[in-house]
Coordinates of C-alpha atoms in Angstrom, one line a residue:
Chain A
M1108 CA 115.3 114.4 107.2
R1109 CA 117.4 114.8 103.7
S1110 CA 118.0 110.9 103.5
R1111 CA 114.2 110.9 104.3
Q1112 CA 112.8 113.0 101.0
K1113 CA 115.2 111.5 99.1
K1114 CA 113.4 108.2 99.8
I1115 CA 110.4 110.1 98.9
G1116 CA 111.3 111.4 95.8
R1117 CA 112.8 108.6 94.2
I1118 CA 108.8 106.3 95.2
L1119 CA 107.1 109.8 93.3
S1120 CA 110.1 109.1 90.4
S1121 CA 109.0 105.9 89.9
I1122 CA 105.5 105.6 90.4
Y1123 CA 105.6 108.7 87.8
S1124 CA 107.3 106.3 85.0
Y1125 CA 104.9 103.3 86.1
L1126 CA 102.4 105.8 85.4
V1127 CA 104.2 106.4 82.3
Y1128 CA 104.4 103.6 81.0
L1129 CA 100.5 102.4 81.9
F1130 CA 99.2 105.0 80.0
L1131 CA 101.2 103.9 76.9
Y1132 CA 100.3 99.8 77.6
L1133 CA 97.0 100.6 79.3
P1134 CA 95.0 100.0 75.8
I1135 CA 97.2 97.1 74.1
F1136 CA 96.3 95.6 77.6
I1137 CA 92.5 95.8 76.4
I1138 CA 92.8 94.7 73.3
I1139 CA 94.4 91.4 73.9
L1140 CA 92.0 91.0 76.9
F1141 CA 89.1 92.1 75.2
S1142 CA 89.9 89.2 72.0
F1143 CA 89.7 86.0 74.6
N1144 CA 86.4 88.0 75.9
T1145 CA 83.7 85.9 75.6
S1146 CA 80.8 88.6 74.7
E1147 CA 80.7 90.0 71.6
R1148 CA 80.3 93.7 72.6
N1149 CA 83.6 95.2 74.1
I1150 CA 82.3 96.7 77.3
V1151 CA 82.4 93.9 80.3
F1152 CA 85.1 91.1 80.3
E1153 CA 82.2 88.4 80.7
G1154 CA 85.0 85.1 80.2
F1155 CA 88.0 84.1 78.5
T1156 CA 87.8 82.1 75.1
F1157 CA 89.9 81.2 72.2
E1158 CA 87.2 81.4 70.3
W1159 CA 87.6 84.7 68.1
Y1160 CA 91.0 83.3 67.1
L1161 CA 89.3 80.5 65.9
K1162 CA 86.8 82.1 64.1
L1163 CA 89.6 85.1 62.7
F1164 CA 90.9 82.3 60.3
D1165 CA 87.4 82.2 59.0
N1166 CA 87.2 85.5 58.0
G1167 CA 88.5 85.7 54.6
V1168 CA 87.7 89.2 53.8
L1169 CA 89.9 90.8 57.4
L1170 CA 92.7 87.7 56.3
N1171 CA 92.5 89.3 53.0
A1172 CA 92.9 92.9 54.1
Y1173 CA 96.1 91.4 56.3
G1174 CA 97.3 89.7 53.4
N1175 CA 98.0 92.7 51.4
T1176 CA 98.8 94.6 53.8
L1177 CA 101.9 92.8 54.3
F1178 CA 102.4 92.9 50.4
V1179 CA 102.4 96.2 50.0
G1180 CA 104.2 96.8 53.2
F1181 CA 107.0 93.8 51.5
I1182 CA 106.8 95.2 48.2
S1183 CA 106.9 98.9 48.9
T1184 CA 110.1 98.4 50.7
V1185 CA 112.0 96.9 48.7
I1186 CA 111.5 99.0 46.2
A1187 CA 112.0 102.6 48.9
T1188 CA 114.7 100.6 50.0
V1189 CA 116.5 100.2 46.8
I1190 CA 115.7 103.8 45.8
G1191 CA 116.6 105.8 49.1
T1192 CA 119.7 103.8 49.8
L1193 CA 121.2 104.5 45.9
A1194 CA 119.8 108.0 46.8
S1195 CA 121.9 108.4 49.6
Y1196 CA 124.8 106.8 48.8
G1197 CA 125.2 109.1 45.6
M1198 CA 124.3 112.4 47.5
S1199 CA 126.8 111.7 50.0
K1200 CA 129.6 110.4 47.6
Y1201 CA 128.9 113.3 44.7
K1202 CA 128.6 116.7 44.6
F1203 CA 126.7 118.5 41.9
K1204 CA 124.6 121.8 41.1
G1205 CA 120.8 121.7 43.2
K1206 CA 122.4 119.0 45.3
G1207 CA 121.3 121.4 48.4
I1208 CA 117.7 121.4 46.6
I1209 CA 117.4 118.2 46.4
D1210 CA 118.7 118.0 49.9
I1211 CA 115.5 120.3 51.3
L1212 CA 113.2 119.2 48.7
L1213 CA 113.2 115.3 50.5
Y1214 CA 112.3 116.9 53.5
I1215 CA 109.2 117.9 52.2
P1216 CA 106.9 114.8 52.2
V1217 CA 107.8 114.2 55.5
V1218 CA 106.8 117.5 57.3
I1219 CA 103.5 117.8 54.7
P1220 CA 100.0 116.5 55.8
E1221 CA 99.6 113.2 54.7
I1222 CA 96.1 114.1 53.2
V1223 CA 97.9 116.5 50.6
L1224 CA 100.6 113.9 49.4
G1225 CA 97.5 111.3 49.5
I1226 CA 95.3 113.4 47.2
S1227 CA 98.7 114.3 45.2
L1228 CA 98.9 110.5 44.5
L1229 CA 96.0 110.4 43.5
A1230 CA 95.6 113.2 41.2
I1231 CA 98.5 111.7 39.3
F1232 CA 97.4 108.2 39.5
N1233 CA 93.8 109.6 37.7
L1234 CA 95.9 111.2 35.0
S1235 CA 98.6 108.6 34.5
N1236 CA 95.8 105.9 33.9
I1237 CA 97.8 103.7 36.8
P1238 CA 94.6 101.7 38.2
M1239 CA 93.8 102.0 41.3
G1240 CA 94.5 99.1 43.5
L1241 CA 98.0 97.2 45.1
T1242 CA 100.0 98.7 42.3
S1243 CA 98.8 102.5 43.3
L1244 CA 99.2 100.9 46.5
I1245 CA 103.0 100.1 46.4
I1246 CA 103.6 103.6 44.3
A1247 CA 102.6 105.3 46.9
H1248 CA 103.7 103.4 50.1
A1249 CA 107.0 103.5 47.6
T1250 CA 107.1 107.5 47.5
F1251 CA 106.4 108.5 51.0
S1252 CA 108.9 106.3 52.2
I1253 CA 111.9 106.9 50.2
P1254 CA 113.1 110.1 52.3
F1255 CA 113.1 108.0 55.8
V1256 CA 115.3 105.0 53.9
V1257 CA 117.7 108.1 53.0
F1258 CA 117.9 109.8 56.3
T1259 CA 118.8 106.4 58.2
V1260 CA 121.5 105.9 55.2
N1261 CA 122.3 109.4 55.3
A1262 CA 123.3 109.2 59.4
R1263 CA 125.5 105.9 58.5
L1264 CA 126.8 107.3 56.1
A1265 CA 127.9 110.0 57.9
G1266 CA 130.7 108.0 59.6
F1267 CA 131.7 106.4 56.8
D1268 CA 135.3 106.3 55.7
R1269 CA 135.7 106.9 52.2
S1270 CA 139.2 105.3 51.8
V1271 CA 138.2 102.1 52.7
E1272 CA 136.1 102.2 49.0
E1273 CA 139.7 103.4 47.3
A1274 CA 141.5 100.3 49.3
A1275 CA 139.0 97.9 47.4
M1276 CA 140.1 99.3 44.2
D1277 CA 143.5 100.1 44.9
L1278 CA 143.4 96.1 46.1
G1279 CA 141.7 95.1 42.3
A1280 CA 137.8 95.5 42.9
G1281 CA 135.9 97.9 40.5
R1282 CA 133.4 100.0 41.3
I1283 CA 130.3 97.6 41.5
K1284 CA 132.6 94.9 43.2
T1285 CA 133.6 97.4 45.8
F1286 CA 129.7 99.0 46.8
F1287 CA 129.0 95.2 47.8
T1288 CA 131.7 93.8 49.2
V1289 CA 132.8 97.3 51.1
T1290 CA 130.1 99.7 50.7
L1291 CA 127.0 97.6 51.3
P1292 CA 128.3 95.5 53.9
I1293 CA 129.6 98.5 56.1
I1294 CA 126.3 100.6 55.8
L1295 CA 124.0 97.9 55.9
P1296 CA 122.4 98.3 59.7
G1297 CA 121.8 101.5 58.0
V1298 CA 119.9 99.8 55.5
I1299 CA 118.1 97.7 57.8
S1300 CA 116.9 100.0 59.7
G1301 CA 115.9 102.8 57.2
A1302 CA 113.4 99.0 55.7
F1303 CA 112.1 98.2 59.0
L1304 CA 110.4 102.1 58.9
A1305 CA 109.4 101.8 55.6
F1306 CA 108.1 98.3 56.4
T1307 CA 107.0 99.8 59.8
L1308 CA 105.1 102.7 58.0
S1309 CA 102.9 101.1 55.2
V1310 CA 101.7 98.8 57.4
D1311 CA 100.6 101.2 59.5
D1312 CA 99.3 103.7 56.9
I1313 CA 95.7 104.8 56.8
I1314 CA 94.9 108.1 54.5
I1315 CA 97.5 107.3 51.9
S1316 CA 96.4 104.6 51.3
F1317 CA 92.1 105.6 51.4
F1318 CA 93.2 108.2 48.6
T1319 CA 95.7 105.5 46.3
T1320 CA 93.6 102.0 46.7
G1321 CA 90.6 100.3 44.8
P1322 CA 87.6 97.9 45.0
G1323 CA 88.5 94.6 46.3
S1324 CA 92.8 95.4 47.6
N1325 CA 91.9 96.5 50.8
T1326 CA 94.6 96.7 53.3
F1327 CA 94.0 95.8 57.2
P1328 CA 94.2 99.7 58.8
L1329 CA 91.5 100.6 55.9
K1330 CA 89.3 97.3 56.7
V1331 CA 89.8 97.9 60.4
M1332 CA 88.5 102.0 59.8
E1333 CA 85.7 100.3 57.4
L1334 CA 84.0 98.1 60.7
T1335 CA 84.2 100.6 63.6
K1336 CA 80.8 102.5 61.6
T1337 CA 79.6 99.0 62.0
G1338 CA 81.5 97.9 65.0
V1339 CA 84.7 96.0 65.4
A1340 CA 84.2 92.2 66.6
P1341 CA 86.5 90.3 68.9
D1342 CA 88.5 88.5 65.8
V1343 CA 89.9 92.3 64.8
Y1344 CA 91.2 92.3 68.4
A1345 CA 92.8 88.6 68.1
L1346 CA 94.4 89.6 64.6
T1347 CA 95.7 92.6 66.5
T1348 CA 97.1 91.0 69.6
I1349 CA 99.4 88.4 67.0
V1350 CA 100.2 91.2 65.3
F1351 CA 101.1 92.8 68.8
I1352 CA 103.3 90.2 69.5
V1353 CA 104.9 89.5 66.6
T1354 CA 106.2 93.1 65.9
V1355 CA 107.6 93.5 70.4
A1356 CA 109.1 89.8 69.3
V1357 CA 110.9 91.7 65.6
T1358 CA 111.6 94.5 67.4
F1359 CA 113.7 92.8 70.4
I1360 CA 115.3 91.0 67.5
T1361 CA 116.6 93.7 65.8
Q1362 CA 117.3 96.1 69.0
R1363 CA 119.9 93.6 70.1
D1364 CA 121.5 92.9 66.5
K1365 CA 122.5 97.0 66.0
K1366 CA 124.8 97.0 69.1
K1367 CA 127.2 96.0 66.4
P1368 CA 130.7 98.5 65.8
I1369 CA 130.4 100.5 63.0
K1370 CA 133.9 101.0 62.4
G1371 CA 137.4 100.0 62.2
Chain B
M1282 CA 176.7 104.0 39.1
E1283 CA 174.9 101.3 37.9
E1284 CA 172.2 101.7 35.8
R1285 CA 169.0 102.3 37.2
K1286 CA 165.9 101.7 35.2
A1287 CA 162.6 104.0 35.6
I1288 CA 159.7 102.2 37.6
V1289 CA 157.9 105.6 37.9
E1290 CA 158.0 108.6 35.6
I1291 CA 155.9 111.8 36.2
K1292 CA 156.4 113.9 33.4
N1293 CA 155.5 118.0 33.4
V1294 CA 152.5 116.8 35.8
N1295 CA 150.0 119.8 37.1
K1296 CA 147.4 119.4 39.4
I1297 CA 144.6 121.8 39.6
F1298 CA 142.0 122.1 42.4
G1299 CA 140.0 124.8 41.5
E1300 CA 141.4 127.8 42.6
N1301 CA 144.2 126.2 43.8
H1302 CA 147.8 124.7 42.0
V1303 CA 147.9 121.9 44.6
V1304 CA 151.1 120.6 41.8
H1305 CA 153.2 122.8 39.6
D1306 CA 155.0 121.4 36.2
L1307 CA 156.7 118.1 37.4
D1308 CA 159.2 116.0 36.4
L1309 CA 159.8 112.9 38.8
T1310 CA 161.4 109.3 38.0
I1311 CA 161.5 106.8 40.5
Y1312 CA 164.2 104.4 40.1
K1313 CA 163.3 100.4 40.3
G1314 CA 163.7 99.2 44.0
E1315 CA 164.8 102.3 45.9
F1316 CA 163.3 103.9 48.5
L1317 CA 162.0 107.5 47.6
T1318 CA 160.4 109.6 50.1
M1319 CA 158.0 113.3 48.8
L1320 CA 158.8 115.3 51.9
G1321 CA 157.1 118.1 52.5
P1322 CA 155.0 120.8 54.8
S1323 CA 151.1 119.9 54.4
G1324 CA 149.6 120.8 51.8
C1325 CA 152.9 121.4 49.7
G1326 CA 151.4 118.3 46.8
K1327 CA 152.6 115.4 48.0
T1328 CA 149.8 113.3 49.2
T1329 CA 148.2 114.8 45.5
I1330 CA 151.4 113.0 43.8
L1331 CA 150.7 109.9 45.4
R1332 CA 147.4 109.7 44.9
M1333 CA 148.2 110.5 41.1
I1334 CA 150.3 107.7 41.1
G1335 CA 147.7 105.3 42.4
G1336 CA 144.4 107.1 40.6
F1337 CA 142.4 108.3 42.4
E1338 CA 143.7 111.8 41.4
E1339 CA 143.4 112.9 37.2
P1340 CA 146.4 114.8 36.6
T1341 CA 145.6 118.0 35.1
G1342 CA 148.1 117.9 32.5
G1343 CA 151.2 115.9 31.8
Q1344 CA 151.8 112.3 32.1
I1345 CA 152.8 109.2 34.4
L1346 CA 154.0 106.1 33.3
V1347 CA 154.4 102.8 35.4
E1348 CA 156.7 100.4 33.4
G1349 CA 156.8 102.5 30.3
E1350 CA 153.4 102.6 30.5
R1351 CA 150.9 105.7 30.7
V1352 CA 148.4 105.2 33.2
E1353 CA 146.6 108.8 33.8
D1354 CA 143.5 107.0 32.3
K1355 CA 144.0 104.2 34.2
E1356 CA 141.0 102.9 37.2
P1357 CA 143.0 102.3 40.4
F1358 CA 142.2 99.0 40.1
E1359 CA 144.0 98.1 36.4
R1360 CA 147.8 99.3 37.7
N1361 CA 149.8 97.4 38.9
V1362 CA 150.7 100.3 42.1
N1363 CA 149.3 99.6 45.8
T1364 CA 148.5 102.1 48.8
V1365 CA 148.7 102.5 51.7
F1366 CA 146.7 104.8 53.2
Q1367 CA 147.2 106.7 56.0
S1368 CA 144.0 106.1 57.5
Y1369 CA 145.3 102.5 57.3
A1370 CA 141.6 102.2 56.0
L1371 CA 141.3 98.1 56.8
F1372 CA 137.8 96.5 56.0
P1373 CA 136.0 97.4 59.8
H1374 CA 133.4 94.1 58.5
M1375 CA 136.1 91.6 57.5
N1376 CA 138.4 89.3 60.4
I1377 CA 142.6 90.9 59.6
W1378 CA 142.8 87.3 57.3
N1379 CA 139.8 88.0 54.8
N1380 CA 141.6 91.8 54.7
V1381 CA 145.0 90.6 53.7
A1382 CA 143.0 87.9 51.3
Y1383 CA 140.9 90.6 49.9
G1384 CA 143.4 91.6 47.0
L1385 CA 143.6 88.3 45.7
K1386 CA 139.9 87.6 46.3
M1387 CA 139.6 89.7 43.6
K1388 CA 141.9 89.0 41.3
K1389 CA 140.3 84.9 41.6
V1390 CA 143.6 82.9 43.4
K1391 CA 142.7 79.6 43.8
K1392 CA 141.5 79.4 47.6
E1393 CA 144.5 77.4 48.7
E1394 CA 147.0 80.0 46.9
I1395 CA 145.2 82.5 48.7
S1396 CA 145.6 80.7 52.3
R1397 CA 149.2 79.6 51.9
Q1398 CA 149.8 83.2 51.1
V1399 CA 148.2 84.7 53.5
A1400 CA 150.2 82.8 56.1
E1401 CA 153.2 83.7 54.6
M1402 CA 152.4 87.5 54.2
L1403 CA 151.0 87.5 58.1
Q1404 CA 154.6 85.9 59.2
L1405 CA 156.1 88.8 57.3
V1406 CA 154.6 91.2 59.2
R1407 CA 154.7 89.1 62.9
L1408 CA 150.6 88.8 62.4
N1409 CA 150.0 85.4 62.6
G1410 CA 147.6 84.5 65.0
F1411 CA 145.0 87.1 64.5
E1412 CA 143.8 85.4 61.3
K1413 CA 140.5 85.7 63.3
R1414 CA 140.9 89.0 65.1
Y1415 CA 138.7 91.7 63.8
P1416 CA 139.9 95.2 62.5
S1417 CA 138.8 97.1 66.1
Q1418 CA 140.7 94.9 68.5
L1419 CA 143.8 95.1 67.3
S1420 CA 146.5 98.7 68.0
G1421 CA 147.2 100.6 66.3
G1422 CA 150.8 99.3 65.3
Q1423 CA 149.3 96.1 64.0
K1424 CA 146.2 97.9 62.3
Q1425 CA 149.4 98.9 60.0
R1426 CA 151.1 96.5 59.4
V1427 CA 148.2 94.6 58.6
A1428 CA 147.8 97.4 56.4
I1429 CA 150.6 96.7 54.9
A1430 CA 150.7 93.0 54.1
R1431 CA 146.7 93.8 52.3
A1432 CA 148.6 95.7 49.7
L1433 CA 152.0 93.7 49.5
I1434 CA 150.3 90.8 48.5
N1435 CA 149.7 91.7 45.8
R1436 CA 153.0 92.2 45.1
P1437 CA 153.3 95.6 43.6
K1438 CA 155.7 97.1 41.5
V1439 CA 155.7 99.9 43.7
L1440 CA 153.7 100.4 46.8
L1441 CA 153.0 103.8 48.2
L1442 CA 152.5 104.9 51.7
D1443 CA 150.4 107.8 52.5
E1444 CA 152.5 108.8 56.4
P1445 CA 152.0 105.0 57.1
L1446 CA 153.1 106.0 60.8
G1447 CA 151.7 109.6 61.1
A1448 CA 148.9 108.1 64.2
L1449 CA 151.8 106.4 66.1
D1450 CA 153.6 106.7 68.6
L1451 CA 157.3 108.1 68.5
K1452 CA 158.7 105.0 70.0
L1453 CA 156.5 103.2 67.6
R1454 CA 156.6 105.1 65.2
K1455 CA 161.0 104.0 65.7
E1456 CA 160.4 100.5 65.4
M1457 CA 157.6 100.5 62.4
Q1458 CA 160.6 103.0 60.6
L1459 CA 162.7 100.5 60.4
E1460 CA 160.5 97.5 59.9
L1461 CA 159.6 99.2 57.4
K1462 CA 163.0 100.0 55.6
N1463 CA 164.3 96.1 56.4
L1464 CA 160.8 94.7 54.3
Q1465 CA 161.7 97.4 51.9
K1466 CA 165.3 95.9 51.3
K1467 CA 164.5 92.2 51.7
L1468 CA 161.3 92.7 49.2
G1469 CA 163.3 94.3 46.7
I1470 CA 160.1 96.5 46.0
T1471 CA 159.9 100.3 45.1
F1472 CA 158.6 102.0 48.1
V1473 CA 157.2 105.4 47.1
Y1474 CA 156.6 107.4 50.8
V1475 CA 155.2 110.3 51.6
T1476 CA 155.5 112.2 55.0
H1477 CA 156.0 115.1 56.8
D1478 CA 158.2 114.5 58.9
Q1479 CA 162.0 115.5 58.6
E1480 CA 163.7 112.8 60.6
E1481 CA 161.6 109.7 59.0
A1482 CA 162.3 110.9 55.2
L1483 CA 166.6 111.1 56.4
T1484 CA 166.5 108.0 58.3
M1485 CA 164.4 105.7 55.5
S1486 CA 165.1 106.5 52.5
D1487 CA 167.1 106.3 49.5
R1488 CA 166.7 109.6 48.2
I1489 CA 163.8 112.7 48.9
A1490 CA 161.9 114.8 47.1
V1491 CA 161.2 117.9 49.4
M1492 CA 158.4 119.8 47.6
N1493 CA 157.4 123.1 48.2
Q1494 CA 153.5 124.6 47.4
G1495 CA 153.5 122.5 44.6
Y1496 CA 157.0 122.9 43.2
L1497 CA 159.9 119.9 43.6
D1498 CA 162.4 122.2 45.5
Q1499 CA 165.1 119.7 46.1
L1500 CA 165.6 115.6 44.8
D1501 CA 168.6 113.9 46.5
T1502 CA 170.1 111.5 48.8
P1503 CA 169.4 112.3 52.5
E1504 CA 172.6 113.3 52.7
R1505 CA 173.3 115.7 50.1
V1506 CA 169.8 116.8 50.8
Y1507 CA 171.3 118.0 54.8
E1508 CA 174.3 119.6 53.8
K1509 CA 174.0 121.0 50.2
P1510 CA 170.1 122.1 50.8
A1511 CA 169.4 123.6 46.7
T1512 CA 166.9 126.5 48.7
K1513 CA 166.7 128.2 50.9
F1514 CA 163.2 126.8 52.0
V1515 CA 164.7 122.9 52.1
A1516 CA 167.5 124.9 54.1
D1517 CA 164.8 125.3 56.1
F1518 CA 163.0 122.4 56.9
I1519 CA 165.3 119.9 56.9
G1520 CA 167.5 119.8 59.8
E1521 CA 167.5 124.1 61.8
S1522 CA 169.4 126.2 59.8
N1523 CA 171.2 129.5 60.4
I1524 CA 170.1 131.6 57.2
F1525 CA 171.7 134.9 55.9
E1526 CA 170.8 137.4 53.4
A1527 CA 173.7 138.6 51.8
T1528 CA 175.1 140.5 48.5
I1529 CA 178.5 138.9 46.9
S1530 CA 181.4 141.9 47.0
H1531 CA 184.3 140.0 46.2
M1532 CA 185.4 136.8 44.2
T1533 CA 188.8 135.2 44.4
G1534 CA 188.5 132.0 43.0
D1535 CA 186.7 129.6 44.7
T1536 CA 185.5 131.5 47.6
A1537 CA 183.6 134.6 47.7
S1538 CA 183.4 137.3 50.3
I1539 CA 179.9 138.7 50.8
G1540 CA 178.4 140.8 52.7
L1541 CA 175.7 141.0 55.2
E1542 CA 173.4 142.7 57.1
V1543 CA 176.1 142.9 59.7
G1544 CA 179.2 142.2 58.9
N1545 CA 180.9 140.4 56.2
A1546 CA 182.1 136.6 56.2
L1547 CA 183.8 134.4 53.6
C1548 CA 182.2 130.9 51.6
L1549 CA 182.8 129.0 49.3
L1550 CA 181.0 129.1 45.8
E1551 CA 179.0 126.6 44.5
K1552 CA 180.7 124.4 41.4
G1553 CA 179.0 124.3 38.7
V1554 CA 176.9 127.5 39.7
S1555 CA 177.6 131.3 37.6
Y1556 CA 177.7 134.2 40.3
S1557 CA 177.5 137.7 39.4
L1558 CA 179.1 140.8 41.7
S1559 CA 176.0 142.5 44.1
E1560 CA 174.3 139.3 43.3
M1561 CA 171.8 138.5 46.7
V1562 CA 172.2 135.1 48.1
Y1563 CA 171.3 133.4 51.2
A1564 CA 173.5 131.6 52.7
C1565 CA 172.8 129.0 55.2
V1566 CA 175.1 127.1 57.6
R1567 CA 174.1 124.8 59.8
P1568 CA 174.4 125.3 64.0
E1569 CA 177.1 123.0 64.8
K1570 CA 178.8 124.1 61.5
V1571 CA 178.9 127.9 63.1
L1572 CA 182.0 128.7 65.1
F1573 CA 182.7 131.7 67.6
S1574 CA 185.8 133.1 69.6
A1575 CA 186.8 136.4 71.2
G1576 CA 188.6 138.7 68.9
E1577 CA 188.0 138.8 65.0
A1578 CA 188.7 135.6 62.6
E1579 CA 189.7 136.1 59.1
G1580 CA 187.6 137.6 56.4
F1581 CA 184.4 137.7 59.5
N1582 CA 183.2 140.5 61.4
I1583 CA 179.8 138.9 62.6
K1584 CA 179.6 140.0 66.2
G1585 CA 176.8 138.9 68.4
V1586 CA 176.2 138.0 71.9
V1587 CA 174.8 135.1 73.4
K1588 CA 171.2 135.5 74.9
E1589 CA 169.9 132.0 76.3
Q1590 CA 171.6 128.2 76.0
I1591 CA 168.8 125.4 75.8
Y1592 CA 169.9 121.7 77.1
V1593 CA 168.0 119.3 74.6
G1594 CA 169.3 116.1 76.0
N1595 CA 173.0 116.1 75.5
I1596 CA 173.1 118.8 73.3
I1597 CA 173.8 122.6 74.2
K1598 CA 171.7 125.2 72.1
S1599 CA 173.1 128.8 72.0
N1600 CA 171.0 131.5 71.2
I1601 CA 173.4 134.7 70.1
I1602 CA 171.8 137.6 69.3
I1603 CA 173.6 139.7 65.9
A1604 CA 173.7 142.6 65.4
N1605 CA 170.2 143.8 63.3
G1606 CA 168.3 141.3 66.2
Q1607 CA 168.3 138.1 63.7
M1608 CA 169.2 135.0 66.3
V1609 CA 171.4 132.9 65.2
I1610 CA 171.9 128.9 66.6
L1611 CA 174.6 127.3 67.6
S1612 CA 174.6 123.7 69.4
R1613 CA 177.1 122.2 70.2
L1614 CA 177.9 118.4 72.3
D1615 CA 178.0 119.4 76.3
I1616 CA 181.5 117.8 76.1
D1617 CA 182.1 121.2 73.8
E1618 CA 183.2 124.4 74.9
V1619 CA 179.9 126.4 74.9
P1620 CA 180.4 130.7 75.1
K1621 CA 178.0 132.2 78.5
V1622 CA 175.6 133.8 78.3
G1623 CA 175.9 137.3 78.4
E1624 CA 179.4 137.1 76.7
A1625 CA 180.1 138.7 73.4
V1626 CA 181.2 136.6 70.5
N1627 CA 182.6 136.7 66.6
I1628 CA 180.5 133.8 65.1
Y1629 CA 183.1 132.3 61.9
W1630 CA 182.6 129.3 59.8
N1631 CA 184.7 127.3 57.9
P1632 CA 183.8 128.9 54.1
D1633 CA 183.3 125.1 53.1
D1634 CA 180.8 124.8 55.8
V1635 CA 178.2 127.9 53.8
V1636 CA 175.7 126.7 51.0
L1637 CA 175.3 129.1 49.0
M1638 CA 171.7 129.6 47.7
K1639 CA 170.5 132.1 44.5
S1640 CA 167.0 133.1 45.2
R1641 CA 164.3 130.8 43.4
G1642 CA 164.1 132.3 40.1
Y1643 CA 160.8 130.5 38.6
Q1644 CA 158.7 131.2 42.0
I1645 CA 159.2 134.9 41.1
H1646 CA 158.3 133.8 37.5
H1647 CA 155.1 132.1 39.0
V1648 CA 154.7 135.3 41.0
I1649 CA 155.0 137.5 38.1
E1650 CA 152.3 135.6 35.9
N1651 CA 149.8 135.4 39.1
A1652 CA 149.9 139.1 38.7
S1653 CA 149.5 139.8 35.4
L1654 CA 146.8 137.2 35.0
G1655 CA 145.0 138.1 37.5
G1656 CA 145.5 134.8 39.9
D1657 CA 144.3 132.0 37.4

């Protein structure tokens, strides 16, 4: 009797987990499916075709938008990673007045509604005469990414033994040399995770981008948003599918590398 | 005695962290080629002194000279001393070869020369064959040897060691103690060694600096530190001691009769120290020097009862309670005669086995100073 109950329990729990995964991945699966659909209206699947993938490469506006997204993502990630890493390092190394407040202030951009940040950035860009376009987008994206880089690097620095830096200096390395030969290699996994997070956030972002972009510098999410008003063509699905596959591949690769040891 | 050359001179150094006065007016000269140990309980300032020599802390006042040159303002990488850290501080992302080669790489030594010296160093610490391993793949003792090789490859004038054996188990510690001592003799490099383990200090050192709450209590050879402790603290910290509070009641020649709370005793006055009648002193007697008899010995009348006996390997310790409740420890080899538990005995000693100590004037002075300045 007991074992039978156990068996039913086991079956139910596996059904449950399958349902969860189905719920998570079904929408994505449908997008992938409809990117191969011969019909332009994504209601029924009529037949299989690669047509949309070919058409995608003729759709200059869409590709241009995606190019913008990657460009903004890349540059803002580099900026946010450098600033965030240095901020985290400095704050963990030195004690100074107001450090507690700065720590708390770092959380605020993370928790306030994006729309507030978006409007504030817009106001600042207008006040300071920064032209609206890719530059303003990059500044905006770097701004909201910095705290996330700081958090991931902080986590890595929490387990960092300062005496390793002292040892490097003891052995003749100056401060900068110590940072690049000892500190940075040890905290690098945290820096890379922070960079990935920053990039993901940037590529994904709609609300802040909506306020801070200018004419002719649409990003991919903004373009898709715009298209929803007139109807999304399957070539968007095709691009989404490609992006999805690339992202999954990158995720698998980085997760595999994450298992390296932290300390000696 | 041959002329010794000073390599590190610490002159009137003070270190204050916030409200903590960690090192007080320290004067200490370390000679070339010696093995000097800083010994003391945790928080006595010994590690701080080491870190000031290494360049990781700046003295609040005073001077530190290495080979006659002032170094207080120099960065760690500008000093010709190297440190072996308590936690080893190996670079986790580098293999053993790269860890050991780091110092030479920073000095931009030629590649072939680095290879040759790293091989030599690894040979010296018996770790050849471990070049490709990472620190996480080594045992504690091996990590320790890498840390030593990594420091020694720079041919430092002084090697600073901060409790390097603290994390090792007893057996390995004993082995490493001998190994370190041999290494030091072989290379002739000055070692400044920090530990809280008195046995380690006694085994390895040429001289021991006993630190107590930021003060240097005694600086002497291991034998002298053990036989003639300078202060009550030293007597208590190094080995076991029976310490009696007493006043000087008679002085005849170099012998004094002292009055304890519970009776009288004899002891030899320290040479070159002046005493006055009725002066308060501490009399310190090592457990193995305590004698017992059924009747009173001449000049002594301290009575006690044996409360218990403890076997420590081949040594038997008898705890004797005297009239004021103080416990006197008497230790004997198990082949020697020992009193029975419950037996009433008279305690005495050979007058020259006592170390007579004055109470520490400067500490009292410090207390007064603190009180009048409101603790700062």
